[in-house]
Short mmCIF file of N, CA, C and O in Angstrom, two decimals:
data_model
loop_
_atom_site.label_atom_id
_atom_site.label_comp_id
_atom_site.label_asym_id
_atom_site.label_seq_id
_atom_site.Cartn_x
_atom_site.Cartn_y
_atom_site.Cartn_z
N UNK A 4 0.83 -1.17 0.00
CA UNK A 4 0.00 0.00 0.00
C UNK A 4 0.88 1.24 0.00
O UNK A 4 1.96 1.23 0.56
N UNK A 5 0.39 2.28 -0.65
CA UNK A 5 1.16 3.52 -0.68
C UNK A 5 0.87 4.34 0.57
O UNK A 5 -0.26 4.46 1.00
N UNK A 6 1.96 4.88 1.13
CA UNK A 6 1.83 5.71 2.32
C UNK A 6 2.66 6.96 2.13
O UNK A 6 3.69 6.96 1.45
N UNK A 7 2.18 8.04 2.75
CA UNK A 7 2.89 9.32 2.70
C UNK A 7 3.71 9.44 3.97
O UNK A 7 3.18 9.34 5.07
N UNK A 8 5.02 9.63 3.80
CA UNK A 8 5.91 9.81 4.95
C UNK A 8 6.11 11.30 5.16
O UNK A 8 6.37 12.04 4.22
N UNK A 9 5.96 11.72 6.40
CA UNK A 9 6.19 13.12 6.73
C UNK A 9 6.89 13.24 8.07
O UNK A 9 6.92 12.30 8.86
N UNK A 10 7.45 14.41 8.28
CA UNK A 10 8.25 14.67 9.48
C UNK A 10 7.47 15.60 10.40
O UNK A 10 6.82 16.53 9.95
N UNK A 11 7.55 15.31 11.70
CA UNK A 11 6.96 16.16 12.73
C UNK A 11 7.92 16.18 13.91
O UNK A 11 8.15 15.13 14.53
N UNK A 12 8.51 17.32 14.22
CA UNK A 12 9.41 17.46 15.37
C UNK A 12 10.48 16.36 15.43
O UNK A 12 10.60 15.63 16.41
N UNK A 13 11.21 16.20 14.35
CA UNK A 13 12.33 15.25 14.25
C UNK A 13 11.91 13.78 14.31
O UNK A 13 12.75 12.91 14.54
N UNK A 14 10.65 13.48 14.15
CA UNK A 14 10.18 12.09 14.06
C UNK A 14 9.45 11.93 12.74
O UNK A 14 8.90 12.88 12.19
N UNK A 15 9.43 10.70 12.25
CA UNK A 15 8.77 10.41 10.98
C UNK A 15 7.46 9.68 11.22
O UNK A 15 7.34 8.85 12.13
N UNK A 16 6.49 9.98 10.37
CA UNK A 16 5.16 9.39 10.46
C UNK A 16 4.72 8.96 9.08
O UNK A 16 5.15 9.51 8.06
N UNK A 17 3.84 7.97 9.04
CA UNK A 17 3.26 7.48 7.79
C UNK A 17 1.75 7.54 7.91
O UNK A 17 1.18 7.22 8.96
N UNK A 18 1.11 7.92 6.81
CA UNK A 18 -0.35 7.94 6.75
C UNK A 18 -0.75 7.38 5.39
O UNK A 18 -0.05 7.59 4.40
N UNK A 19 -1.84 6.63 5.35
CA UNK A 19 -2.27 6.00 4.11
C UNK A 19 -2.56 7.05 3.04
O UNK A 19 -3.26 8.04 3.28
N UNK A 20 -2.02 6.83 1.85
CA UNK A 20 -2.25 7.75 0.74
C UNK A 20 -3.71 7.73 0.30
O UNK A 20 -4.19 8.69 -0.29
N UNK A 21 -4.44 6.66 0.62
CA UNK A 21 -5.86 6.58 0.26
C UNK A 21 -6.69 7.67 0.93
O UNK A 21 -7.68 8.12 0.39
N UNK A 22 -6.28 8.06 2.13
CA UNK A 22 -7.06 9.04 2.89
C UNK A 22 -6.69 10.49 2.54
O UNK A 22 -7.32 11.42 3.01
N UNK A 23 -5.66 10.67 1.70
CA UNK A 23 -5.19 12.01 1.35
C UNK A 23 -5.55 12.32 -0.09
O UNK A 23 -5.20 11.59 -1.00
N UNK A 24 -6.26 13.42 -0.27
CA UNK A 24 -6.64 13.84 -1.62
C UNK A 24 -5.51 14.60 -2.30
O UNK A 24 -5.24 14.40 -3.47
N UNK A 25 -4.88 15.49 -1.55
CA UNK A 25 -3.76 16.25 -2.10
C UNK A 25 -2.90 16.82 -0.98
O UNK A 25 -3.30 16.84 0.18
N UNK A 26 -1.72 17.26 -1.37
CA UNK A 26 -0.77 17.89 -0.44
C UNK A 26 -0.54 19.30 -0.95
O UNK A 26 -0.23 19.49 -2.13
N UNK A 27 -0.72 20.28 -0.06
CA UNK A 27 -0.49 21.67 -0.47
C UNK A 27 0.52 22.31 0.47
O UNK A 27 0.73 21.86 1.59
N UNK A 28 1.16 23.37 -0.04
CA UNK A 28 2.00 24.18 0.83
C UNK A 28 1.09 24.92 1.80
O UNK A 28 -0.06 25.23 1.47
N UNK A 29 1.60 25.22 2.97
CA UNK A 29 0.81 25.92 3.97
C UNK A 29 0.38 27.27 3.42
O UNK A 29 1.18 27.99 2.82
N UNK A 30 -0.89 27.57 3.60
CA UNK A 30 -1.48 28.85 3.20
C UNK A 30 -1.92 29.58 4.47
O UNK A 30 -1.97 28.97 5.54
N UNK A 31 -2.24 30.87 4.37
CA UNK A 31 -2.70 31.58 5.57
C UNK A 31 -3.93 30.89 6.19
O UNK A 31 -4.87 30.54 5.49
N UNK A 32 -3.88 30.71 7.51
CA UNK A 32 -4.95 30.05 8.24
C UNK A 32 -5.65 31.10 9.11
O UNK A 32 -4.99 31.82 9.86
N UNK A 33 -6.96 31.18 8.96
CA UNK A 33 -7.74 32.13 9.75
C UNK A 33 -8.10 31.51 11.09
O UNK A 33 -8.74 30.46 11.15
N UNK A 34 -7.67 32.15 12.15
CA UNK A 34 -7.92 31.69 13.52
C UNK A 34 -9.42 31.69 13.82
O UNK A 34 -10.15 32.59 13.40
N UNK A 35 -9.89 30.69 14.55
CA UNK A 35 -11.29 30.59 14.96
C UNK A 35 -11.34 30.70 16.48
O UNK A 35 -10.89 29.80 17.19
N UNK A 36 -11.90 31.81 17.00
CA UNK A 36 -11.97 31.97 18.46
C UNK A 36 -12.81 30.87 19.11
O UNK A 36 -13.78 30.38 18.53
N UNK A 37 -12.41 30.48 20.30
CA UNK A 37 -13.10 29.49 21.12
C UNK A 37 -13.10 28.07 20.54
O UNK A 37 -13.80 27.20 21.04
N UNK A 38 -12.32 27.83 19.51
CA UNK A 38 -12.21 26.48 18.95
C UNK A 38 -11.28 25.66 19.83
O UNK A 38 -10.41 26.20 20.52
N UNK A 39 -11.42 24.33 19.83
CA UNK A 39 -10.49 23.48 20.58
C UNK A 39 -9.05 23.71 20.11
O UNK A 39 -8.83 24.15 18.98
N UNK A 40 -8.07 23.39 20.95
CA UNK A 40 -6.67 23.67 20.62
C UNK A 40 -6.19 22.92 19.38
O UNK A 40 -5.26 23.35 18.73
N UNK A 41 -6.80 21.81 19.03
CA UNK A 41 -6.37 21.05 17.85
C UNK A 41 -6.93 21.63 16.56
O UNK A 41 -6.49 21.24 15.48
N UNK A 42 -7.89 22.55 16.62
CA UNK A 42 -8.39 23.23 15.43
C UNK A 42 -7.53 24.46 15.22
O UNK A 42 -7.56 25.40 16.01
N UNK A 43 -6.73 24.46 14.17
CA UNK A 43 -5.82 25.58 13.90
C UNK A 43 -6.55 26.75 13.24
O UNK A 43 -6.11 27.87 13.33
N UNK A 44 -7.66 26.47 12.56
CA UNK A 44 -8.42 27.53 11.92
C UNK A 44 -9.05 27.07 10.62
O UNK A 44 -9.28 25.88 10.41
N UNK A 45 -9.29 28.04 9.74
CA UNK A 45 -9.94 27.77 8.45
C UNK A 45 -9.06 28.26 7.32
O UNK A 45 -8.33 29.24 7.46
N UNK A 46 -9.13 27.55 6.19
CA UNK A 46 -8.45 28.00 4.98
C UNK A 46 -9.46 28.05 3.85
O UNK A 46 -10.51 27.40 3.89
N UNK A 47 -9.13 28.84 2.83
CA UNK A 47 -9.93 28.90 1.61
C UNK A 47 -9.10 28.24 0.53
O UNK A 47 -8.08 28.78 0.11
N UNK A 48 -9.53 27.07 0.10
CA UNK A 48 -8.80 26.33 -0.93
C UNK A 48 -9.64 26.33 -2.20
O UNK A 48 -10.65 25.63 -2.29
N UNK A 49 -9.24 27.16 -3.15
CA UNK A 49 -9.94 27.27 -4.43
C UNK A 49 -11.44 27.49 -4.24
O UNK A 49 -12.27 26.84 -4.87
N UNK A 50 -11.79 28.39 -3.33
CA UNK A 50 -13.18 28.75 -3.11
C UNK A 50 -13.92 27.87 -2.11
O UNK A 50 -15.07 28.13 -1.79
N UNK A 51 -13.27 26.84 -1.60
CA UNK A 51 -13.89 25.98 -0.59
C UNK A 51 -13.25 26.24 0.77
O UNK A 51 -12.04 26.13 0.92
N UNK A 52 -14.07 26.57 1.75
CA UNK A 52 -13.58 26.81 3.10
C UNK A 52 -13.52 25.48 3.83
O UNK A 52 -14.46 24.69 3.78
N UNK A 53 -12.39 25.20 4.47
CA UNK A 53 -12.26 23.95 5.22
C UNK A 53 -11.50 24.16 6.52
O UNK A 53 -10.68 25.06 6.64
N UNK A 54 -11.81 23.30 7.47
CA UNK A 54 -11.16 23.31 8.78
C UNK A 54 -9.77 22.72 8.67
O UNK A 54 -9.56 21.73 7.96
N UNK A 55 -8.82 23.31 9.39
CA UNK A 55 -7.46 22.77 9.45
C UNK A 55 -7.21 22.29 10.88
O UNK A 55 -7.41 23.02 11.83
N UNK A 56 -6.78 21.03 10.98
CA UNK A 56 -6.51 20.38 12.26
C UNK A 56 -4.99 20.30 12.44
O UNK A 56 -4.27 19.93 11.51
N UNK A 57 -4.51 20.61 13.63
CA UNK A 57 -3.08 20.48 13.93
C UNK A 57 -2.78 19.06 14.38
O UNK A 57 -3.29 18.62 15.42
N UNK A 58 -1.99 18.33 13.61
CA UNK A 58 -1.68 16.94 13.95
C UNK A 58 -0.98 16.83 15.30
O UNK A 58 -1.30 15.94 16.09
N UNK A 59 -0.05 17.73 15.59
CA UNK A 59 0.68 17.61 16.85
C UNK A 59 -0.25 17.71 18.05
O UNK A 59 -0.14 16.93 18.99
N UNK A 60 -1.21 18.62 18.02
CA UNK A 60 -2.17 18.75 19.11
C UNK A 60 -3.14 17.57 19.14
O UNK A 60 -3.56 17.12 20.21
N UNK A 61 -3.47 17.06 17.98
CA UNK A 61 -4.44 15.97 17.88
C UNK A 61 -3.91 14.68 18.51
O UNK A 61 -4.64 13.99 19.22
N UNK A 62 -2.64 14.37 18.27
CA UNK A 62 -2.11 13.10 18.79
C UNK A 62 -1.16 13.28 19.97
O UNK A 62 -0.57 12.33 20.45
N UNK A 63 -1.01 14.53 20.43
CA UNK A 63 -0.24 14.76 21.65
C UNK A 63 1.26 14.66 21.50
O UNK A 63 1.93 14.05 22.33
N UNK A 64 1.81 15.26 20.45
CA UNK A 64 3.27 15.29 20.27
C UNK A 64 3.71 16.75 20.27
O UNK A 64 2.89 17.64 20.08
N UNK A 65 5.01 17.03 20.49
CA UNK A 65 5.47 18.42 20.47
C UNK A 65 5.21 19.08 19.11
O UNK A 65 5.37 18.45 18.07
N UNK A 66 4.83 20.34 19.15
CA UNK A 66 4.59 21.09 17.91
C UNK A 66 5.90 21.46 17.25
O UNK A 66 6.83 21.89 17.92
N UNK A 67 5.97 21.31 15.92
CA UNK A 67 7.19 21.72 15.22
C UNK A 67 7.29 23.25 15.18
O UNK A 67 6.29 23.95 15.37
N UNK A 68 8.50 23.74 14.93
CA UNK A 68 8.69 25.19 14.84
C UNK A 68 7.93 25.78 13.67
O UNK A 68 7.38 26.87 13.77
N UNK A 69 7.93 25.08 12.55
CA UNK A 69 7.29 25.61 11.33
C UNK A 69 6.60 24.46 10.60
O UNK A 69 7.19 23.39 10.42
N UNK A 70 5.38 24.68 10.17
CA UNK A 70 4.64 23.69 9.38
C UNK A 70 4.63 24.15 7.93
O UNK A 70 4.23 25.28 7.64
N UNK A 71 5.09 23.28 7.04
CA UNK A 71 5.22 23.66 5.64
C UNK A 71 4.16 23.05 4.72
O UNK A 71 4.02 23.49 3.59
N UNK A 72 3.42 22.03 5.20
CA UNK A 72 2.44 21.37 4.34
C UNK A 72 1.12 21.15 5.06
O UNK A 72 1.07 21.05 6.28
N UNK A 73 0.07 21.06 4.26
CA UNK A 73 -1.25 20.67 4.74
C UNK A 73 -1.69 19.49 3.89
O UNK A 73 -1.66 19.56 2.66
N UNK A 74 -2.05 18.39 4.55
CA UNK A 74 -2.61 17.24 3.85
C UNK A 74 -4.12 17.47 3.77
O UNK A 74 -4.77 17.66 4.79
N UNK A 75 -4.67 17.45 2.56
CA UNK A 75 -6.11 17.58 2.40
C UNK A 75 -6.68 16.17 2.51
O UNK A 75 -6.48 15.34 1.63
N UNK A 76 -7.35 15.92 3.64
CA UNK A 76 -7.88 14.60 3.95
C UNK A 76 -9.31 14.48 3.45
O UNK A 76 -10.08 15.43 3.56
N UNK A 77 -9.64 13.30 2.93
CA UNK A 77 -11.03 13.08 2.50
C UNK A 77 -11.69 12.08 3.43
O UNK A 77 -11.06 11.16 3.93
N UNK A 78 -12.97 12.30 3.66
CA UNK A 78 -13.76 11.45 4.53
C UNK A 78 -14.23 10.25 3.71
O UNK A 78 -14.91 10.42 2.69
N UNK A 79 -13.88 9.05 4.14
CA UNK A 79 -14.25 7.83 3.41
C UNK A 79 -15.77 7.62 3.38
O UNK A 79 -16.29 7.01 2.46
N UNK A 80 -16.46 8.14 4.39
CA UNK A 80 -17.91 7.94 4.48
C UNK A 80 -18.72 9.05 3.83
O UNK A 80 -19.90 8.90 3.60
N UNK A 81 -18.09 10.19 3.57
CA UNK A 81 -18.78 11.32 2.95
C UNK A 81 -17.82 11.97 1.96
O UNK A 81 -16.97 12.76 2.35
N UNK A 82 -17.96 11.64 0.70
CA UNK A 82 -17.04 12.10 -0.35
C UNK A 82 -16.91 13.62 -0.42
O UNK A 82 -15.91 14.14 -0.88
N UNK A 83 -17.94 14.35 0.03
CA UNK A 83 -17.94 15.81 -0.05
C UNK A 83 -17.10 16.46 1.05
O UNK A 83 -16.64 17.58 0.90
N UNK A 84 -16.92 15.77 2.17
CA UNK A 84 -16.26 16.38 3.34
C UNK A 84 -14.74 16.27 3.25
O UNK A 84 -14.19 15.21 3.03
N UNK A 85 -14.08 17.40 3.46
CA UNK A 85 -12.63 17.48 3.44
C UNK A 85 -12.17 18.28 4.65
O UNK A 85 -12.83 19.22 5.07
N UNK A 86 -10.99 17.94 5.17
CA UNK A 86 -10.36 18.72 6.23
C UNK A 86 -8.87 18.75 5.97
O UNK A 86 -8.31 17.82 5.40
N UNK A 87 -8.23 19.82 6.41
CA UNK A 87 -6.79 19.93 6.27
C UNK A 87 -6.09 19.43 7.52
O UNK A 87 -6.59 19.62 8.63
N UNK A 88 -4.96 18.77 7.34
CA UNK A 88 -4.15 18.28 8.46
C UNK A 88 -2.80 18.97 8.37
O UNK A 88 -2.03 18.74 7.43
N UNK A 89 -2.52 19.83 9.33
CA UNK A 89 -1.30 20.63 9.33
C UNK A 89 -0.12 19.80 9.82
O UNK A 89 -0.15 19.25 10.93
N UNK A 90 0.90 19.68 8.98
CA UNK A 90 2.09 18.88 9.31
C UNK A 90 3.35 19.71 9.05
O UNK A 90 3.29 20.75 8.39
N UNK A 91 4.47 19.20 9.54
CA UNK A 91 5.72 19.94 9.36
C UNK A 91 6.17 19.88 7.90
O UNK A 91 6.34 20.90 7.26
N UNK A 92 6.39 18.66 7.39
CA UNK A 92 6.92 18.55 6.02
C UNK A 92 6.78 17.13 5.48
O UNK A 92 7.13 16.17 6.15
N UNK A 93 6.27 17.02 4.24
CA UNK A 93 6.19 15.72 3.58
C UNK A 93 7.59 15.34 3.10
O UNK A 93 8.31 16.16 2.53
N UNK A 94 7.97 14.08 3.34
CA UNK A 94 9.29 13.59 2.92
C UNK A 94 9.22 12.86 1.59
O UNK A 94 9.95 13.17 0.66
N UNK A 95 8.32 11.86 1.54
CA UNK A 95 8.23 11.04 0.33
C UNK A 95 6.99 10.16 0.37
O UNK A 95 6.33 10.05 1.41
N UNK A 96 6.69 9.54 -0.75
CA UNK A 96 5.63 8.54 -0.83
C UNK A 96 6.32 7.20 -0.95
O UNK A 96 7.22 7.02 -1.78
N UNK A 97 5.95 6.25 -0.08
CA UNK A 97 6.60 4.95 -0.06
C UNK A 97 5.58 3.82 -0.20
O UNK A 97 4.41 3.99 0.16
N UNK A 98 6.03 2.69 -0.74
CA UNK A 98 5.20 1.49 -0.80
C UNK A 98 5.55 0.62 0.40
O UNK A 98 6.72 0.30 0.62
N UNK A 99 4.54 0.25 1.17
CA UNK A 99 4.72 -0.54 2.39
C UNK A 99 3.87 -1.81 2.27
O UNK A 99 2.72 -1.75 1.86
N UNK A 100 4.46 -2.94 2.65
CA UNK A 100 3.68 -4.17 2.78
C UNK A 100 3.08 -4.20 4.18
O UNK A 100 3.73 -3.78 5.13
N UNK A 101 1.86 -4.71 4.30
CA UNK A 101 1.23 -4.76 5.63
C UNK A 101 2.07 -5.55 6.62
O UNK A 101 2.06 -5.24 7.81
N UNK A 102 2.81 -6.56 6.15
CA UNK A 102 3.66 -7.36 7.04
C UNK A 102 4.80 -6.54 7.64
O UNK A 102 5.36 -6.90 8.67
N UNK A 103 5.15 -5.42 7.00
CA UNK A 103 6.24 -4.57 7.48
C UNK A 103 5.84 -3.71 8.67
O UNK A 103 6.69 -3.13 9.34
N UNK A 104 4.54 -3.62 8.94
CA UNK A 104 4.06 -2.78 10.04
C UNK A 104 4.11 -3.59 11.33
O UNK A 104 3.42 -4.60 11.47
N UNK A 105 4.96 -3.15 12.26
CA UNK A 105 5.05 -3.79 13.57
C UNK A 105 4.00 -3.16 14.47
O UNK A 105 3.84 -1.95 14.50
N UNK A 106 3.28 -3.98 15.22
CA UNK A 106 2.22 -3.49 16.08
C UNK A 106 2.77 -2.61 17.18
O UNK A 106 3.90 -2.80 17.64
N UNK A 107 1.97 -1.62 17.64
CA UNK A 107 2.45 -0.74 18.70
C UNK A 107 2.58 -1.48 20.02
O UNK A 107 1.95 -2.52 20.22
N UNK A 108 3.38 -0.95 20.94
CA UNK A 108 3.53 -1.60 22.25
C UNK A 108 2.18 -1.63 22.99
O UNK A 108 1.32 -0.79 22.78
N UNK A 109 2.03 -2.60 23.85
CA UNK A 109 0.78 -2.78 24.59
C UNK A 109 0.42 -1.56 25.43
O UNK A 109 -0.74 -1.27 25.63
N UNK A 110 1.42 -0.82 25.91
CA UNK A 110 1.16 0.34 26.76
C UNK A 110 0.51 1.50 26.01
O UNK A 110 -0.01 2.41 26.61
N UNK A 111 0.53 1.45 24.70
CA UNK A 111 -0.03 2.54 23.91
C UNK A 111 -1.54 2.55 24.00
O UNK A 111 -2.20 1.60 23.62
N UNK A 112 -2.09 3.65 24.51
CA UNK A 112 -3.55 3.77 24.60
C UNK A 112 -4.08 4.72 23.53
O UNK A 112 -5.24 5.08 23.54
N UNK A 113 -3.23 5.12 22.63
CA UNK A 113 -3.64 6.05 21.59
C UNK A 113 -4.20 5.29 20.41
O UNK A 113 -3.53 4.44 19.82
N UNK A 114 -5.43 5.62 20.05
CA UNK A 114 -6.09 4.93 18.94
C UNK A 114 -5.56 5.39 17.59
O UNK A 114 -5.82 4.75 16.59
N UNK A 115 -4.81 6.48 17.55
CA UNK A 115 -4.30 6.98 16.28
C UNK A 115 -3.08 6.21 15.79
O UNK A 115 -2.77 6.23 14.61
N UNK A 116 -2.37 5.51 16.69
CA UNK A 116 -1.16 4.77 16.29
C UNK A 116 -1.53 3.36 15.84
O UNK A 116 -2.15 2.61 16.56
N UNK A 117 -1.10 3.03 14.61
CA UNK A 117 -1.35 1.70 14.05
C UNK A 117 -0.16 0.79 14.29
O UNK A 117 -0.31 -0.40 14.51
N UNK A 118 1.05 1.38 14.26
CA UNK A 118 2.27 0.60 14.43
C UNK A 118 3.47 1.41 13.98
O UNK A 118 3.40 2.63 13.83
N UNK A 119 4.58 0.71 13.76
CA UNK A 119 5.80 1.35 13.28
C UNK A 119 6.37 0.55 12.10
O UNK A 119 6.16 -0.65 11.99
N UNK A 120 7.10 1.26 11.25
CA UNK A 120 7.78 0.63 10.12
C UNK A 120 9.25 1.03 10.21
O UNK A 120 9.56 2.22 10.36
N UNK A 121 10.13 0.04 10.13
CA UNK A 121 11.57 0.31 10.17
C UNK A 121 12.12 0.40 8.75
O UNK A 121 11.85 -0.46 7.92
N UNK A 122 12.88 1.45 8.51
CA UNK A 122 13.58 1.63 7.25
C UNK A 122 15.07 1.51 7.54
O UNK A 122 15.48 1.42 8.69
N UNK A 123 15.87 1.54 6.50
CA UNK A 123 17.32 1.40 6.67
C UNK A 123 17.89 2.50 7.56
O UNK A 123 18.73 2.25 8.41
N UNK A 124 17.40 3.73 7.39
CA UNK A 124 17.99 4.86 8.12
C UNK A 124 17.04 5.55 9.11
O UNK A 124 17.40 6.55 9.72
N UNK A 125 15.81 5.03 9.26
CA UNK A 125 14.86 5.67 10.18
C UNK A 125 13.72 4.74 10.53
O UNK A 125 13.53 3.69 9.91
N UNK A 126 12.97 5.13 11.53
CA UNK A 126 11.77 4.41 11.94
C UNK A 126 10.62 5.40 11.84
O UNK A 126 10.74 6.57 12.20
N UNK A 127 9.46 4.94 11.31
CA UNK A 127 8.31 5.83 11.15
C UNK A 127 7.10 5.24 11.86
O UNK A 127 6.84 4.04 11.77
N UNK A 128 6.37 6.10 12.57
CA UNK A 128 5.12 5.71 13.21
C UNK A 128 4.00 5.74 12.18
O UNK A 128 3.88 6.73 11.44
N UNK A 129 3.19 4.71 12.14
CA UNK A 129 2.04 4.67 11.24
C UNK A 129 0.85 5.20 12.03
O UNK A 129 0.52 4.69 13.09
N UNK A 130 0.21 6.26 11.50
CA UNK A 130 -0.93 6.86 12.19
C UNK A 130 -2.18 6.79 11.31
O UNK A 130 -2.09 6.82 10.09
N UNK A 131 -3.32 6.67 11.97
CA UNK A 131 -4.61 6.70 11.30
C UNK A 131 -5.46 7.72 12.03
O UNK A 131 -6.01 7.43 13.08
N UNK A 132 -5.53 8.91 11.48
CA UNK A 132 -6.26 9.99 12.15
C UNK A 132 -7.57 10.33 11.47
O UNK A 132 -8.30 11.19 11.95
N UNK A 133 -7.89 9.65 10.39
CA UNK A 133 -9.12 9.97 9.64
C UNK A 133 -10.36 9.92 10.52
O UNK A 133 -11.17 10.84 10.51
N UNK A 134 -10.49 8.86 11.29
CA UNK A 134 -11.67 8.73 12.15
C UNK A 134 -11.70 9.86 13.18
O UNK A 134 -12.75 10.43 13.46
N UNK A 135 -10.54 10.20 13.72
CA UNK A 135 -10.48 11.26 14.73
C UNK A 135 -10.85 12.63 14.18
O UNK A 135 -11.55 13.39 14.84
N UNK A 136 -10.44 12.95 12.96
CA UNK A 136 -10.71 14.30 12.46
C UNK A 136 -12.10 14.44 11.86
O UNK A 136 -12.61 15.55 11.77
N UNK A 137 -12.73 13.33 11.47
CA UNK A 137 -14.05 13.45 10.87
C UNK A 137 -15.19 13.13 11.84
O UNK A 137 -16.34 13.42 11.55
N UNK A 138 -14.89 12.55 12.98
CA UNK A 138 -15.92 12.31 13.99
C UNK A 138 -15.60 13.19 15.18
O UNK A 138 -14.76 12.87 16.00
N UNK A 139 -16.29 14.32 15.28
CA UNK A 139 -15.97 15.35 16.26
C UNK A 139 -16.03 14.84 17.70
O UNK A 139 -15.34 15.33 18.56
N UNK A 140 -16.87 13.85 17.99
CA UNK A 140 -17.01 13.37 19.37
C UNK A 140 -15.81 12.55 19.82
O UNK A 140 -15.65 12.31 21.00
N UNK A 141 -14.96 12.09 18.89
CA UNK A 141 -13.83 11.26 19.29
C UNK A 141 -12.62 12.09 19.70
O UNK A 141 -11.70 11.57 20.30
N UNK A 142 -12.60 13.37 19.37
CA UNK A 142 -11.46 14.22 19.69
C UNK A 142 -11.76 14.93 20.99
O UNK A 142 -12.78 15.56 21.14
N UNK A 143 -10.80 14.84 21.91
CA UNK A 143 -10.97 15.50 23.21
C UNK A 143 -10.00 16.68 23.27
O UNK A 143 -8.83 16.54 23.00
N UNK A 144 -10.52 17.83 23.63
CA UNK A 144 -9.70 19.04 23.72
C UNK A 144 -8.78 18.98 24.91
O UNK A 144 -8.96 18.28 25.84
#
């Protein structure tokens, strides 16, 4: 399966390419008062207004100094719904076999972590945040 590898605060992460419609450079984000900390704001992408979610706040990792990309995520259950996922930087698109994904440690209580994949020069966490960003009741501020 194809996965998008990206960097967040000196760590690498993988997300299924099926859940990503496109990758864009970061554009100005309009702040939304009183929104949860994981909602970074709103963007206008070719005339469509969409919510941008901060991945670091969503999964509880340190925020990077600068975010250079937004992954435009599509909702598998509603083709019309899109949200942006703010990340530090996309590295590459890689092909991964399901057997290569090592299960997360038992102590992990985070539903967003699927496992890890070891590469020759790095290790990447596999995350699945689609359910978290499209089902508002699953995200806790």
